[in-house]
PDB file of C-alpha atoms in Angstrom:
ATOM      1  CA  MET L   1      12.660  -1.177 -32.948  1.00  0.00           C
ATOM      2  CA  ARG L   2      13.337  -0.203 -29.121  1.00  0.00           C
ATOM      3  CA  LEU L   3      17.005  -1.198 -29.799  1.00  0.00           C
ATOM      4  CA  ARG L   4      17.096   1.201 -32.955  1.00  0.00           C
ATOM      5  CA  LEU L   5      15.620   3.831 -31.036  1.00  0.00           C
ATOM      6  CA  ILE L   6      18.164   3.615 -28.383  1.00  0.00           C
ATOM      7  CA  PHE L   7      20.785   3.879 -30.765  1.00  0.00           C
ATOM      8  CA  THR L   8      19.461   6.756 -32.579  1.00  0.00           C
ATOM      9  CA  LEU L   9      19.183   8.723 -29.130  1.00  0.00           C
ATOM     10  CA  PHE L  10      22.782   7.879 -28.578  1.00  0.00           C
ATOM     11  CA  ALA L  11      23.588   9.211 -31.983  1.00  0.00           C
ATOM     12  CA  LEU L  12      21.792  12.477 -31.181  1.00  0.00           C
ATOM     13  CA  TYR L  13      23.314  12.786 -27.880  1.00  0.00           C
ATOM     14  CA  ALA L  14      26.685  12.374 -29.421  1.00  0.00           C
ATOM     15  CA  ILE L  15      25.891  15.153 -31.858  1.00  0.00           C
ATOM     16  CA  THR L  16      24.310  17.572 -29.755  1.00  0.00           C
ATOM     17  CA  ALA L  17      25.470  17.202 -26.093  1.00  0.00           C
ATOM     18  CA  ALA L  18      29.139  15.650 -26.727  1.00  0.00           C
ATOM     19  CA  PRO L  19      28.743  13.089 -23.986  1.00  0.00           C
ATOM     20  CA  ALA L  20      31.973  12.674 -21.821  1.00  0.00           C
ATOM     21  CA  PHE L  21      33.313   9.059 -20.671  1.00  0.00           C
ATOM     22  CA  LEU L  22      34.541   8.670 -17.559  1.00  0.00           C
ATOM     23  CA  PRO L  23      36.512   5.558 -17.267  1.00  0.00           C
ATOM     24  CA  GLY L  24      37.312   5.329 -13.835  1.00  0.00           C
ATOM     25  CA  GLU L  25      33.627   5.493 -12.815  1.00  0.00           C
ATOM     26  CA  TRP L  26      32.201   3.411 -16.174  1.00  0.00           C
ATOM     27  CA  ARG L  27      29.821   6.614 -16.608  1.00  0.00           C
ATOM     28  CA  VAL L  28      28.777   8.187 -19.831  1.00  0.00           C
ATOM     29  CA  ILE L  29      27.638  11.812 -19.072  1.00  0.00           C
ATOM     30  CA  VAL L  30      24.858  12.567 -21.733  1.00  0.00           C
ATOM     31  CA  GLN L  31      23.843  15.957 -20.767  1.00  0.00           C
ATOM     32  CA  PRO L  32      26.344  18.004 -18.112  1.00  0.00           C
ATOM     33  CA  ALA L  33      25.459  20.023 -15.083  1.00  0.00           C
ATOM     34  CA  THR L  34      24.119  23.466 -15.828  1.00  0.00           C
ATOM     35  CA  ASP L  35      23.056  26.189 -14.038  1.00  0.00           C
ATOM     36  CA  ASP L  36      19.557  25.758 -14.793  1.00  0.00           C
ATOM     37  CA  ALA L  37      19.328  21.723 -15.066  1.00  0.00           C
ATOM     38  CA  VAL L  38      20.641  18.436 -13.796  1.00  0.00           C
ATOM     39  CA  GLU L  39      23.453  16.353 -15.065  1.00  0.00           C
ATOM     40  CA  VAL L  40      22.215  13.140 -16.710  1.00  0.00           C
ATOM     41  CA  TYR L  41      24.642  10.370 -17.275  1.00  0.00           C
ATOM     42  CA  TYR L  42      24.422   6.436 -18.176  1.00  0.00           C
ATOM     43  CA  GLN L  43      26.364   3.742 -16.620  1.00  0.00           C
ATOM     44  CA  PRO L  44      26.337   0.935 -19.100  1.00  0.00           C
ATOM     45  CA  ILE L  45      28.771  -1.388 -16.527  1.00  0.00           C
ATOM     46  CA  SER L  46      28.452  -1.235 -12.970  1.00  0.00           C
ATOM     47  CA  PRO L  47      31.711  -0.763 -11.381  1.00  0.00           C
ATOM     48  CA  VAL L  48      30.741  -3.319  -8.672  1.00  0.00           C
ATOM     49  CA  MET L  49      31.062  -6.163 -11.402  1.00  0.00           C
ATOM     50  CA  LEU L  50      34.712  -4.793 -12.246  1.00  0.00           C
ATOM     51  CA  ARG L  51      36.298  -4.638  -9.004  1.00  0.00           C
ATOM     52  CA  SER L  52      38.281  -6.635  -6.651  1.00  0.00           C
ATOM     53  CA  TYR L  53      37.276  -6.730  -3.365  1.00  0.00           C
ATOM     54  CA  GLU L  54      40.507  -8.686  -1.789  1.00  0.00           C
ATOM     55  CA  GLY L  55      41.847  -7.062   1.393  1.00  0.00           C
ATOM     56  CA  ILE L  56      39.095  -4.289   1.353  1.00  0.00           C
ATOM     57  CA  GLY L  57      37.754  -5.622   5.359  1.00  0.00           C
ATOM     58  CA  PRO L  58      39.742  -2.953   7.411  1.00  0.00           C
ATOM     59  CA  PHE L  59      38.383  -0.311   4.924  1.00  0.00           C
ATOM     60  CA  HIS L  60      35.087  -1.370   5.097  1.00  0.00           C
ATOM     61  CA  ARG L  61      34.979  -1.309   9.062  1.00  0.00           C
ATOM     62  CA  ALA L  62      36.572   2.307   8.629  1.00  0.00           C
ATOM     63  CA  LEU L  63      33.847   3.466   6.310  1.00  0.00           C
ATOM     64  CA  GLU L  64      31.754   2.401   9.142  1.00  0.00           C
ATOM     65  CA  ALA L  65      33.066   4.534  11.699  1.00  0.00           C
ATOM     66  CA  ALA L  66      33.331   7.511   9.075  1.00  0.00           C
ATOM     67  CA  GLN L  67      29.549   7.040   8.408  1.00  0.00           C
ATOM     68  CA  VAL L  68      28.767   7.169  12.035  1.00  0.00           C
ATOM     69  CA  ARG L  69      30.977  10.457  12.053  1.00  0.00           C
ATOM     70  CA  ALA L  70      29.203  11.933   9.119  1.00  0.00           C
ATOM     71  CA  GLU L  71      25.767  11.185  10.697  1.00  0.00           C
ATOM     72  CA  ALA L  72      26.590  12.649  14.058  1.00  0.00           C
ATOM     73  CA  HIS L  73      27.982  16.047  12.446  1.00  0.00           C
ATOM     74  CA  PRO L  74      25.679  16.103   9.342  1.00  0.00           C
ATOM     75  CA  HIS L  75      26.118  19.810   8.499  1.00  0.00           C
ATOM     76  CA  ASP L  76      29.913  19.607   8.599  1.00  0.00           C
ATOM     77  CA  LEU L  77      30.801  16.215   6.699  1.00  0.00           C
ATOM     78  CA  ALA L  78      29.220  14.367   3.774  1.00  0.00           C
ATOM     79  CA  PRO L  79      28.834  10.988   3.009  1.00  0.00           C
ATOM     80  CA  PRO L  80      32.070   8.975   3.005  1.00  0.00           C
ATOM     81  CA  TYR L  81      33.074   6.369   0.585  1.00  0.00           C
ATOM     82  CA  ILE L  82      35.852   4.112  -0.584  1.00  0.00           C
ATOM     83  CA  LEU L  83      38.158   4.455  -3.735  1.00  0.00           C
ATOM     84  CA  HIS L  84      39.365   1.217  -5.399  1.00  0.00           C
ATOM     85  CA  GLU L  85      43.011   0.497  -6.932  1.00  0.00           C
ATOM     86  CA  PRO L  86      44.534   1.243  -4.376  1.00  0.00           C
ATOM     87  CA  TYR L  87      41.980   1.403  -1.348  1.00  0.00           C
ATOM     88  CA  ARG L  88      41.398   4.791  -0.205  1.00  0.00           C
ATOM     89  CA  LEU L  89      38.748   5.639   2.486  1.00  0.00           C
ATOM     90  CA  VAL L  90      37.596   9.495   1.498  1.00  0.00           C
ATOM     91  CA  ALA L  91      35.825  11.597   3.924  1.00  0.00           C
ATOM     92  CA  PRO L  92      34.308  14.527   2.497  1.00  0.00           C
ATOM     93  CA  CYS L  93      33.591  18.115   4.235  1.00  0.00           C
ATOM     94  CA  VAL L  94      31.604  21.051   3.776  1.00  0.00           C
ATOM     95  CA  THR L  95      32.874  23.303   6.704  1.00  0.00           C
ATOM     96  CA  ALA L  96      36.412  24.080   8.283  1.00  0.00           C
ATOM     97  CA  ARG L  97      35.286  22.402  11.208  1.00  0.00           C
ATOM     98  CA  GLY L  98      34.224  19.704   9.458  1.00  0.00           C
ATOM     99  CA  ARG L  99      37.826  19.047   7.763  1.00  0.00           C
ATOM    100  CA  GLU L 100      39.062  18.646  11.569  1.00  0.00           C
ATOM    101  CA  LEU L 101      36.304  16.184  12.249  1.00  0.00           C
ATOM    102  CA  ALA L 102      37.036  14.220   9.311  1.00  0.00           C
ATOM    103  CA  ALA L 103      40.919  14.125   9.543  1.00  0.00           C
ATOM    104  CA  PRO L 104      41.660  11.655  12.711  1.00  0.00           C
ATOM    105  CA  PRO L 105      42.651   8.205  11.853  1.00  0.00           C
ATOM    106  CA  ILE L 106      40.629   5.322  12.191  1.00  0.00           C
ATOM    107  CA  SER L 107      41.763   2.134  13.860  1.00  0.00           C
ATOM    108  CA  GLY L 108      40.701  -1.173  14.836  1.00  0.00           C
ATOM    109  CA  VAL L 109      40.944  -4.936  14.484  1.00  0.00           C
ATOM    110  CA  TYR L 110      39.860  -6.751  11.940  1.00  0.00           C
ATOM    111  CA  ARG L 111      38.761 -10.285  11.957  1.00  0.00           C
ATOM    112  CA  SER L 112      38.311 -12.377   8.884  1.00  0.00           C
ATOM    113  CA  ASP L 113      37.676 -16.552   8.790  1.00  0.00           C
ATOM    114  CA  THR L 114      41.461 -16.970   9.411  1.00  0.00           C
ATOM    115  CA  THR L 115      43.386 -13.891  10.720  1.00  0.00           C
ATOM    116  CA  VAL L 116      43.006 -11.071  13.198  1.00  0.00           C
ATOM    117  CA  SER L 117      44.496  -7.898  11.589  1.00  0.00           C
ATOM    118  CA  PRO L 118      45.039  -4.751  13.284  1.00  0.00           C
ATOM    119  CA  TYR L 119      44.389  -1.721  11.201  1.00  0.00           C
ATOM    120  CA  MET L 120      44.891   1.995  11.136  1.00  0.00           C
ATOM    121  CA  ILE L 121      43.511   3.954   7.727  1.00  0.00           C
ATOM    122  CA  VAL L 122      43.968   7.760   7.702  1.00  0.00           C
ATOM    123  CA  PRO L 123      41.093   9.245   5.865  1.00  0.00           C
ATOM    124  CA  GLN L 124      41.704  11.294   2.670  1.00  0.00           C
ATOM    125  CA  VAL L 125      39.950  14.619   3.508  1.00  0.00           C
ATOM    126  CA  GLU L 126      38.061  16.477   0.675  1.00  0.00           C
ATOM    127  CA  TRP L 127      35.875  19.326   0.179  1.00  0.00           C
ATOM    128  CA  ALA L 128      32.195  18.571  -1.008  1.00  0.00           C
ATOM    129  CA  GLU L 129      29.273  20.613  -2.126  1.00  0.00           C
ATOM    130  CA  ASN L 130      26.380  18.908  -0.345  1.00  0.00           C
ATOM    131  CA  SER L 131      26.326  18.112   3.465  1.00  0.00           C
ATOM    132  CA  GLN L 132      25.005  14.799   4.784  1.00  0.00           C
ATOM    133  CA  ALA L 133      22.235  16.528   6.650  1.00  0.00           C
ATOM    134  CA  GLU L 134      21.069  17.872   2.954  1.00  0.00           C
ATOM    135  CA  LEU L 135      21.590  14.985   0.976  1.00  0.00           C
ATOM    136  CA  THR L 136      19.584  12.889   3.698  1.00  0.00           C
ATOM    137  CA  ALA L 137      16.799  15.631   3.944  1.00  0.00           C
ATOM    138  CA  LEU L 138      16.183  14.982   0.041  1.00  0.00           C
ATOM    139  CA  MET L 139      16.128  11.467   0.520  1.00  0.00           C
ATOM    140  CA  GLU L 140      13.543  11.303   2.920  1.00  0.00           C
ATOM    141  CA  MET L 141      11.314  14.357   1.410  1.00  0.00           C
ATOM    142  CA  GLU L 142       7.627  13.474   0.994  1.00  0.00           C
ATOM    143  CA  ASP L 143       6.345  14.170  -2.512  1.00  0.00           C
ATOM    144  CA  GLY L 144       9.579  14.674  -3.521  1.00  0.00           C
ATOM    145  CA  PRO L 145      11.762  13.374  -6.686  1.00  0.00           C
ATOM    146  CA  MET L 146      10.243   9.879  -6.694  1.00  0.00           C
ATOM    147  CA  GLU L 147       6.919  11.328  -7.518  1.00  0.00           C
ATOM    148  CA  GLU L 148       8.238  11.912 -11.548  1.00  0.00           C
ATOM    149  CA  THR L 149       6.494   9.620 -13.467  1.00  0.00           C
ATOM    150  CA  GLU L 150       9.495   8.223 -15.341  1.00  0.00           C
ATOM    151  CA  SER L 151      11.076   7.247 -12.340  1.00  0.00           C
ATOM    152  CA  LEU L 152      12.462   3.780 -11.385  1.00  0.00           C
ATOM    153  CA  GLY L 153      14.397   4.248  -8.063  1.00  0.00           C
ATOM    154  CA  MET L 154      16.433   6.643  -5.871  1.00  0.00           C
ATOM    155  CA  GLY L 155      19.678   6.438  -3.850  1.00  0.00           C
ATOM    156  CA  LEU L 156      22.507   8.455  -2.459  1.00  0.00           C
ATOM    157  CA  GLU L 157      25.392   8.338  -4.108  1.00  0.00           C
ATOM    158  CA  PRO L 158      28.431   9.310  -1.901  1.00  0.00           C
ATOM    159  CA  GLU L 159      31.272   9.247  -4.785  1.00  0.00           C
ATOM    160  CA  LEU L 160      29.097  11.753  -6.630  1.00  0.00           C
ATOM    161  CA  ASN L 161      27.661  13.751  -3.391  1.00  0.00           C
ATOM    162  CA  ARG L 162      24.379  13.731  -5.077  1.00  0.00           C
ATOM    163  CA  VAL L 163      21.175  11.989  -4.450  1.00  0.00           C
ATOM    164  CA  VAL L 164      20.761   9.858  -7.701  1.00  0.00           C
ATOM    165  CA  LEU L 165      17.384   9.698  -9.619  1.00  0.00           C
ATOM    166  CA  GLU L 166      17.139   6.493 -11.651  1.00  0.00           C
ATOM    167  CA  MET L 167      14.767   7.059 -15.036  1.00  0.00           C
ATOM    168  CA  ASN L 168      14.065   5.359 -17.905  1.00  0.00           C
ATOM    169  CA  GLY L 169      13.302   8.373 -19.754  1.00  0.00           C
ATOM    170  CA  PHE L 170      14.336  12.114 -19.738  1.00  0.00           C
ATOM    171  CA  ASP L 171      13.776  15.618 -21.410  1.00  0.00           C
ATOM    172  CA  GLN L 172      14.981  19.052 -20.699  1.00  0.00           C
ATOM    173  CA  ASP L 173      12.042  20.507 -18.858  1.00  0.00           C
ATOM    174  CA  LEU L 174      12.534  17.674 -16.280  1.00  0.00           C
ATOM    175  CA  ARG L 175      16.301  18.486 -16.080  1.00  0.00           C
ATOM    176  CA  ARG L 176      15.382  22.049 -15.603  1.00  0.00           C
ATOM    177  CA  ARG L 177      12.400  21.329 -13.065  1.00  0.00           C
ATOM    178  CA  LEU L 178      14.783  19.150 -11.257  1.00  0.00           C
ATOM    179  CA  ALA L 179      17.625  21.722 -10.714  1.00  0.00           C
ATOM    180  CA  ARG L 180      14.510  24.525  -9.935  1.00  0.00           C
ATOM    181  CA  HIS L 181      13.240  22.039  -6.925  1.00  0.00           C
ATOM    182  CA  TYR L 182      16.449  20.552  -5.360  1.00  0.00           C
ATOM    183  CA  GLY L 183      19.281  22.400  -7.388  1.00  0.00           C
ATOM    184  CA  ARG L 184      22.533  20.612  -7.120  1.00  0.00           C
ATOM    185  CA  LEU L 185      21.582  17.838  -4.810  1.00  0.00           C
ATOM    186  CA  ILE L 186      20.507  15.791  -7.302  1.00  0.00           C
ATOM    187  CA  ALA L 187      21.528  13.936 -10.725  1.00  0.00           C
ATOM    188  CA  VAL L 188      19.439  11.671 -12.738  1.00  0.00           C
ATOM    189  CA  LYS L 189      21.003   8.119 -14.094  1.00  0.00           C
ATOM    190  CA  TRP L 190      19.410   7.289 -17.545  1.00  0.00           C
ATOM    191  CA  ASP L 191      18.384   3.339 -17.912  1.00  0.00           C
ATOM    192  CA  PRO L 192      16.648   3.354 -20.859  1.00  0.00           C
ATOM    193  CA  PHE L 193      15.810  -0.313 -20.033  1.00  0.00           C
ATOM    194  CA  GLY L 194      14.849  -0.075 -16.844  1.00  0.00           C
ATOM    195  CA  GLN L 195      11.043  -0.756 -15.636  1.00  0.00           C
ATOM    196  CA  ARG L 196       9.455   0.451 -12.219  1.00  0.00           C
ATOM    197  CA  ALA L 197       8.759  -2.332  -9.723  1.00  0.00           C
ATOM    198  CA  TRP L 198       5.424  -1.681  -8.763  1.00  0.00           C
ATOM    199  CA  ILE L 199       3.893  -2.878  -5.690  1.00  0.00           C
ATOM    200  CA  TYR L 200       0.208  -4.196  -5.814  1.00  0.00           C
TER     201      TYR L 200
END
């Protein structure tokens, strides 16, 4: 019965909202963001399960250094992330000063079990909408998005430059309420089969 309901909902959204499938991110945008409502997306397969991580070690080290930069200049930079196939370190900025802070190459030595390899990685600097400071403040807000009844979890998604609220249900009032309270800092990840981990 529940499975039938899910397929019915998908059919309804296909007709009314024209979902967009983004294969590189394995996301289906069920409801796009508007001026007064947040984006809702569904991710049937996590990209983590499909990616190869061979040779990514130096990029992880560079990502850690870029994260330190973002935390040191939270009003100028946004959270960095790694793109795959091929690997690239993306260092987003929100100000002109941030663009200068994000651009310098990151170098070091990566040690694996069998090799020691020097590396120098030039960040791919891109403009972002939301800063590290804004996203962190939302994550740390008391009585914030996690107070929504159907919320399952919340996390910062650097590639989306959003805080993502995972929910097993949503409606248009919720989308508008989240947009009214948090603007474009937040998106909803819809997990129709998800259950909240209650602590007793």
